[in-house]
Short mmCIF file of C-alpha atoms in Angstrom, two decimals:
data_model
loop_
_atom_site.label_atom_id
_atom_site.label_comp_id
_atom_site.label_asym_id
_atom_site.label_seq_id
_atom_site.Cartn_x
_atom_site.Cartn_y
_atom_site.Cartn_z
CA MET A 36 23.42 -11.05 0.98
CA LYS A 37 25.74 -9.56 3.60
CA PRO A 38 26.10 -11.69 6.75
CA LEU A 39 24.89 -10.15 9.98
CA HIS A 40 27.85 -11.75 11.73
CA THR A 41 30.85 -13.76 10.57
CA LEU A 42 32.29 -15.92 13.31
CA THR A 43 36.02 -15.71 13.76
CA ASP A 44 37.81 -19.05 13.67
CA ALA A 45 38.34 -18.71 17.42
CA GLU A 46 34.60 -18.15 17.98
CA ARG A 47 33.71 -21.08 15.75
CA LEU A 48 36.09 -23.47 17.49
CA GLU A 49 35.04 -22.34 20.97
CA LEU A 50 31.39 -22.86 20.10
CA ARG A 51 32.05 -26.20 18.41
CA ALA A 52 33.77 -27.49 21.55
CA LEU A 53 30.70 -26.60 23.62
CA LEU A 54 28.32 -28.21 21.12
CA GLU A 55 30.40 -31.40 20.97
CA ALA A 56 29.62 -31.85 24.67
CA VAL A 57 25.86 -31.86 24.08
CA GLU A 58 24.45 -35.26 25.02
CA GLY A 59 21.90 -37.36 23.18
CA ASP A 60 21.00 -38.34 19.65
CA PRO A 61 18.52 -35.91 18.04
CA TYR A 62 17.20 -38.65 15.75
CA ARG A 63 16.66 -41.30 18.42
CA ASP A 64 15.68 -39.15 21.41
CA TYR A 65 15.04 -35.56 20.46
CA PRO A 66 13.61 -34.52 23.87
CA ALA A 67 16.80 -35.57 25.67
CA PHE A 68 18.96 -33.87 23.06
CA SER A 69 16.91 -30.68 23.31
CA ARG A 70 17.15 -30.67 27.10
CA SER A 71 20.94 -30.99 26.87
CA VAL A 72 21.13 -27.93 24.65
CA GLY A 73 18.84 -26.14 27.10
CA ASP A 74 21.29 -26.99 29.89
CA LEU A 75 24.02 -25.38 27.81
CA VAL A 76 21.96 -22.21 27.44
CA GLY A 77 21.26 -22.06 31.15
CA GLY A 78 24.77 -22.95 32.21
CA GLY A 79 26.37 -19.59 31.48
CA ALA A 80 29.17 -21.03 29.34
CA LEU A 81 28.08 -19.62 25.99
CA PRO A 82 30.36 -17.03 24.38
CA ALA A 83 28.73 -13.60 24.61
CA PHE A 84 28.61 -12.93 20.89
CA LEU A 85 25.95 -15.53 20.03
CA PRO A 86 23.19 -14.37 22.43
CA GLN A 87 23.90 -10.82 21.26
CA VAL A 88 23.58 -11.79 17.60
CA CYS A 89 20.34 -13.69 18.25
CA ALA A 90 18.95 -10.72 20.18
CA ALA A 91 19.68 -8.51 17.18
CA ILE A 92 17.86 -10.95 14.89
CA ARG A 93 14.85 -11.00 17.23
CA GLU A 94 14.79 -7.20 17.24
CA GLU A 95 15.00 -6.88 13.46
CA ARG A 96 12.25 -9.46 13.01
CA ALA A 97 10.02 -7.66 15.51
CA THR A 98 10.51 -4.22 13.97
CA GLY A 99 10.32 -5.41 10.38
CA ALA A 100 13.82 -4.17 9.62
CA ARG A 101 14.78 -7.51 8.05
CA ALA A 102 13.11 -10.87 7.56
CA ALA A 103 16.19 -12.80 6.41
CA HIS A 104 19.59 -13.10 8.10
CA VAL A 105 22.89 -14.86 7.49
CA LEU A 106 25.57 -16.01 9.93
CA ARG A 107 28.84 -17.16 8.40
CA ASN A 108 31.60 -19.58 9.45
CA CYS A 109 29.30 -21.44 11.84
CA PRO A 110 30.41 -24.61 13.63
CA LEU A 111 29.95 -27.94 11.86
CA ASP A 112 30.86 -31.47 12.86
CA ALA A 113 34.58 -32.22 12.70
CA HIS A 114 33.69 -34.91 10.16
CA VAL A 115 30.86 -34.22 7.71
CA PRO A 116 30.08 -37.55 6.05
CA GLN A 117 29.32 -37.99 2.38
CA ILE A 118 25.69 -39.02 1.97
CA GLY A 119 24.33 -40.36 -1.28
CA ASN A 120 21.29 -39.46 -3.33
CA GLY A 121 19.58 -42.84 -3.37
CA ASP A 122 18.49 -42.78 0.29
CA PRO A 123 20.10 -39.73 1.95
CA LEU A 124 18.24 -40.19 5.23
CA ALA A 125 19.41 -43.78 5.71
CA ASP A 126 22.94 -42.73 4.80
CA LYS A 127 22.86 -39.94 7.37
CA TYR A 128 21.62 -42.28 10.08
CA ALA A 129 24.39 -44.75 9.23
CA ARG A 130 27.28 -42.34 8.75
CA LYS A 131 26.67 -39.28 10.92
CA HIS A 132 27.60 -40.04 14.50
CA THR A 133 28.17 -36.53 15.89
CA PHE A 134 25.58 -33.78 16.07
CA VAL A 135 27.29 -30.41 16.26
CA ALA A 136 25.26 -29.02 13.34
CA GLU A 137 21.99 -30.16 14.89
CA ALA A 138 23.02 -28.69 18.25
CA PHE A 139 23.78 -25.35 16.58
CA HIS A 140 20.31 -25.33 15.02
CA GLU A 141 18.71 -26.16 18.38
CA LEU A 142 20.80 -23.54 20.17
CA PHE A 143 19.87 -20.83 17.70
CA ALA A 144 16.17 -21.72 18.01
CA ARG A 145 16.34 -21.39 21.77
CA LEU A 146 18.25 -18.11 21.74
CA ALA A 147 15.97 -16.67 19.05
CA GLY A 148 12.87 -17.76 20.99
CA THR A 149 11.52 -19.80 18.05
CA PRO A 150 10.60 -23.39 19.08
CA LEU A 151 11.30 -26.02 16.46
CA LEU A 152 8.57 -28.06 14.85
CA ALA A 153 8.56 -31.28 12.85
CA TYR A 154 5.99 -33.35 10.95
CA ALA A 155 5.22 -36.81 12.27
CA THR A 156 4.62 -38.28 8.80
CA ARG A 157 7.72 -36.76 7.22
CA PHE A 158 11.26 -38.17 7.50
CA ASN A 159 10.37 -40.20 10.59
CA GLY A 160 9.29 -37.07 12.45
CA ASP A 161 12.85 -35.68 12.57
CA PHE A 162 13.34 -32.08 13.60
CA PHE A 163 16.46 -31.83 11.44
CA THR A 164 16.02 -32.66 7.75
CA ASP A 165 18.31 -32.70 4.75
CA VAL A 166 17.95 -30.51 1.70
CA ILE A 167 19.79 -32.70 -0.77
CA ALA A 168 18.87 -34.22 -4.12
CA HIS A 169 16.88 -37.46 -3.84
CA ASP A 170 16.96 -39.69 -6.90
CA ARG A 171 13.23 -40.45 -6.59
CA TYR A 172 12.36 -36.73 -6.80
CA ALA A 173 14.50 -35.81 -9.79
CA GLY A 174 12.70 -33.24 -11.91
CA ARG A 175 9.90 -32.76 -9.35
CA GLN A 176 8.87 -29.50 -7.69
CA THR A 177 10.24 -30.18 -4.22
CA GLY A 178 13.20 -29.07 -2.15
CA PHE A 179 14.60 -32.57 -2.61
CA THR A 180 15.07 -32.26 -6.34
CA ASP A 181 18.35 -31.39 -8.03
CA GLY A 182 16.69 -28.58 -9.98
CA GLU A 183 15.37 -25.09 -9.40
CA LEU A 184 12.39 -24.20 -7.20
CA VAL A 185 9.72 -21.61 -7.89
CA PHE A 186 8.84 -19.00 -5.29
CA HIS A 187 6.81 -20.55 -2.48
CA ASN A 188 6.25 -21.07 1.22
CA ASP A 189 7.25 -24.45 2.58
CA ARG A 190 4.27 -26.75 3.26
CA THR A 191 1.89 -24.36 1.51
CA ALA A 192 -1.06 -26.77 1.49
CA HIS A 193 -0.74 -27.71 5.17
CA ARG A 194 -2.76 -26.15 7.96
CA VAL A 195 0.28 -25.88 10.25
CA ARG A 196 3.15 -24.08 8.57
CA ALA A 197 6.47 -22.87 9.94
CA ASP A 198 6.95 -19.19 10.65
CA PHE A 199 10.71 -19.45 10.06
CA ILE A 200 13.05 -21.71 8.12
CA SER A 201 16.76 -22.08 8.84
CA LEU A 202 19.36 -23.68 6.57
CA LEU A 203 22.92 -24.63 7.56
CA GLY A 204 25.39 -25.33 4.78
CA MET A 205 26.90 -28.77 5.42
CA ARG A 206 28.47 -29.30 1.99
CA CYS A 207 28.20 -26.60 -0.69
CA PRO A 208 30.52 -27.04 -3.69
CA GLU A 209 32.31 -23.74 -4.24
CA GLN A 210 32.39 -24.14 -8.04
CA ASP A 211 28.58 -24.09 -8.39
CA LEU A 212 26.47 -20.95 -8.18
CA VAL A 213 23.21 -21.97 -6.49
CA TYR A 214 21.25 -19.20 -4.80
CA THR A 215 18.31 -18.99 -2.42
CA GLY A 216 16.09 -16.04 -3.30
CA PHE A 217 13.74 -14.27 -0.89
CA VAL A 218 10.94 -11.73 -1.41
CA ASP A 219 9.56 -10.02 1.69
CA GLY A 220 5.76 -10.02 1.86
CA ARG A 221 5.81 -6.25 2.34
CA ALA A 222 7.61 -5.87 -0.98
CA LEU A 223 4.80 -7.80 -2.65
CA LEU A 224 2.15 -5.60 -1.06
CA ALA A 225 3.80 -2.53 -2.57
CA HIS A 226 2.90 -3.84 -6.04
CA LEU A 227 -0.69 -4.89 -5.27
CA ALA A 228 -3.61 -2.48 -5.30
CA PRO A 229 -5.90 -2.44 -2.22
CA ALA A 230 -8.72 -4.04 -4.24
CA GLU A 231 -6.41 -6.85 -5.36
CA GLN A 232 -5.24 -7.40 -1.80
CA ALA A 233 -8.87 -7.61 -0.65
CA VAL A 234 -9.63 -10.38 -3.16
CA LEU A 235 -6.46 -12.29 -2.24
CA ARG A 236 -7.70 -12.32 1.37
CA GLN A 237 -10.73 -14.39 0.36
CA PRO A 238 -10.73 -18.25 0.40
CA TYR A 239 -10.76 -18.43 -3.37
CA TYR A 240 -7.62 -20.53 -3.88
CA THR A 241 -6.35 -24.07 -3.52
CA THR A 242 -2.88 -25.62 -3.46
CA PRO A 243 -1.91 -29.27 -4.05
CA PHE A 244 0.13 -31.04 -1.40
CA ASP A 245 3.78 -31.50 -2.28
CA VAL A 246 4.97 -34.87 -3.54
CA VAL A 247 6.94 -35.67 -0.35
CA SER A 248 3.88 -35.07 1.82
CA ARG A 249 1.77 -37.28 -0.44
CA ASP A 250 4.37 -40.03 -0.20
CA GLY A 251 4.19 -39.85 3.60
CA ASN A 252 0.41 -39.68 3.77
CA GLY A 253 -1.56 -41.05 0.85
CA GLY A 254 -4.72 -39.29 2.00
CA LEU A 255 -3.32 -35.87 1.17
CA THR A 256 -4.30 -34.45 -2.21
CA ALA A 257 -4.99 -30.71 -2.10
CA SER A 258 -5.74 -28.07 0.49
CA GLY A 259 -9.26 -26.84 0.93
CA PRO A 260 -10.06 -23.33 -0.32
CA HIS A 261 -7.76 -20.81 1.34
CA PRO A 262 -6.81 -17.14 1.05
CA ILE A 263 -3.42 -16.26 -0.37
CA LEU A 264 -2.92 -13.13 1.74
CA GLU A 265 -3.36 -13.38 5.50
CA GLY A 266 -2.54 -11.14 8.43
CA SER A 267 -0.43 -8.11 7.68
CA HIS A 268 1.75 -9.51 4.90
CA SER A 269 1.71 -13.31 5.07
CA PHE A 270 1.39 -15.07 1.71
CA ARG A 271 0.25 -18.68 1.31
CA TYR A 272 1.36 -19.37 -2.23
CA LEU A 273 3.18 -21.88 -4.40
CA ASP A 274 3.94 -20.32 -7.77
CA THR A 275 2.60 -22.25 -10.81
CA HIS A 276 0.66 -24.57 -8.44
CA THR A 277 -1.69 -22.43 -6.34
CA ALA A 278 -4.83 -21.94 -8.45
CA VAL A 279 -8.33 -20.52 -8.29
CA ALA A 280 -10.78 -22.93 -6.67
CA GLY A 281 -13.83 -24.00 -8.62
CA GLY A 282 -16.87 -21.73 -8.50
CA CYS A 283 -14.98 -18.61 -7.43
CA PRO A 284 -15.66 -15.20 -9.05
CA GLY A 285 -13.62 -13.93 -11.99
CA GLU A 286 -11.82 -11.33 -9.90
CA ALA A 287 -10.05 -14.20 -8.09
CA LYS A 288 -8.17 -15.04 -11.29
CA ASP A 289 -7.40 -11.36 -11.93
CA ALA A 290 -5.95 -11.00 -8.42
CA LEU A 291 -3.85 -14.14 -8.89
CA ILE A 292 -2.39 -12.69 -12.11
CA ALA A 293 -1.72 -9.43 -10.26
CA LEU A 294 0.22 -11.38 -7.63
CA LYS A 295 2.32 -13.08 -10.30
CA ASN A 296 3.12 -9.66 -11.77
CA ALA A 297 3.98 -8.31 -8.32
CA LEU A 298 6.33 -11.24 -7.74
CA ALA A 299 8.16 -10.40 -10.97
CA ARG A 300 8.51 -6.74 -10.00
CA ALA A 301 9.13 -6.84 -6.24
CA GLU A 302 12.57 -6.29 -4.79
CA ARG A 303 14.25 -9.54 -3.87
CA ILE A 304 17.43 -10.61 -2.17
CA ARG A 305 19.59 -13.61 -3.03
CA HIS A 306 22.09 -15.55 -1.00
CA ARG A 307 24.48 -18.26 -2.07
CA VAL A 308 24.76 -20.58 0.92
CA LEU A 309 28.39 -21.58 1.48
CA THR A 310 29.63 -24.38 3.71
CA GLY A 311 29.19 -23.12 7.27
CA ASP A 312 26.62 -20.46 6.34
CA PHE A 313 23.43 -20.28 8.41
CA LEU A 314 20.53 -18.68 6.53
CA THR A 315 17.33 -18.02 8.46
CA PHE A 316 14.24 -16.34 7.00
CA ALA A 317 10.48 -15.88 7.29
CA ASN A 318 8.50 -18.69 5.69
CA GLN A 319 5.00 -17.21 5.76
CA GLU A 320 5.80 -13.48 5.64
CA GLY A 321 7.73 -13.90 2.41
CA LEU A 322 8.40 -16.27 -0.48
CA HIS A 323 11.63 -18.06 -1.33
CA ASN A 324 13.04 -19.99 -4.27
CA ARG A 325 16.15 -21.75 -5.56
CA GLU A 326 18.10 -20.58 -8.59
CA ARG A 327 20.85 -22.57 -10.28
CA VAL A 328 22.76 -19.70 -11.88
CA GLU A 329 25.77 -21.71 -13.02
CA VAL A 330 26.39 -25.40 -12.46
CA ASP A 331 29.35 -26.81 -14.38
CA ASP A 332 29.15 -30.33 -12.96
CA PRO A 333 25.59 -31.55 -12.27
CA ARG A 334 26.88 -34.66 -10.52
CA ARG A 335 28.96 -32.61 -8.09
CA ALA A 336 26.04 -30.24 -7.51
CA ARG A 337 23.94 -33.18 -6.34
CA SER A 338 26.20 -33.46 -3.29
CA ARG A 339 25.01 -30.03 -2.04
CA TRP A 340 23.65 -30.61 1.46
CA LEU A 341 21.85 -28.15 3.71
CA LEU A 342 20.59 -29.11 7.18
CA LYS A 343 17.16 -27.59 7.67
CA THR A 344 14.77 -26.78 10.52
CA TYR A 345 11.26 -25.37 10.79
CA ALA A 346 10.32 -23.08 13.69
CA PHE A 347 7.31 -21.35 15.21
CA ARG A 348 7.37 -17.58 15.68
CA ASP A 349 7.38 -17.88 19.46
CA GLN A 350 6.19 -20.11 22.27
CA ALA A 351 2.67 -18.69 22.02
CA ALA A 352 2.47 -19.78 18.37
CA ALA A 353 3.65 -23.26 19.36
CA ASP A 354 1.05 -23.41 22.12
CA ARG A 355 -1.72 -22.55 19.67
CA HIS A 356 -0.96 -25.79 17.86
CA ALA A 357 -0.86 -27.92 21.00
CA ASP A 358 -3.67 -30.07 19.61
CA HIS A 359 -1.29 -31.25 16.89
CA TRP A 360 1.44 -32.52 19.22
CA VAL A 361 1.96 -36.26 18.97
CA ASP A 362 4.30 -38.84 20.49
CA GLY A 363 4.56 -36.68 23.61
CA VAL A 364 6.93 -34.28 21.85
CA ARG A 365 6.11 -30.58 21.86
CA GLY A 366 6.31 -29.14 18.38
CA ARG A 367 5.81 -32.34 16.38
CA VAL A 368 2.63 -32.02 14.36
CA GLY A 369 0.56 -34.78 12.86
CA ASP A 370 0.23 -33.78 9.22
#
């Protein structure tokens, strides 16, 4: 996937210097950290290129021109620690003492007009999470496995789901070919007949909660019946897991098979996230996956680390979920 903008080394270093001055610890006091980034936005010191790039992304999202974008050579911390696979979160807390990468995520969210969200029962409610292999999830269908991922939306079974996902490459071994794939919801619609779309809009389907969510909240098992297709082209679907709910008519299964066929036929894009790449894409208005095309050293590949955020479409979307805010933090939802 061609980057929308590749920062020059001068742009990267200028921006990193500004982000190094951001105050606060995003894992201990996110509100203070977020306010500090907001002060940076309002202070007039930002290099002109970044607001311009974010404005272009907002425009392309609004017009439907593109639902996935890449920025390259983005600022990272001067020292990116090595975190292990046994307990990556504890390692990050212990070894990562600067927060340039987190500040870049927060800055982009503010300039793009997409407020961040987090889940109170997941990774201590952090707004910045790590896509890295966890030993306990080896071989499981979760972003924290060392394997491939089927096409899906993140948090498919949950009532509150991010509109956008952003990934920043912290450590991406150059020898391994690991790609993130993306299929725009509009590309799926092109391969579904109107009658099939109509059935997919009915609450005939159910999706199990992911293993990480179940670990954080033992009361979660499966979603209630839900439609797969919502709005214009939003898909709520986890391939090989979303199934027809009991008692639903036979056409529900036929429509589900039609969707699987559409997913195989629809145009897709792929991007190999490199260290310093920032990949941002629609979570609900598309489906994404992970493909391990060529991995010569599985142990080395397990060190691949992406810093991830979830975001609402806009402030209005965040406000609609105000009843889910907990701990006095806007954007942190309970489930």
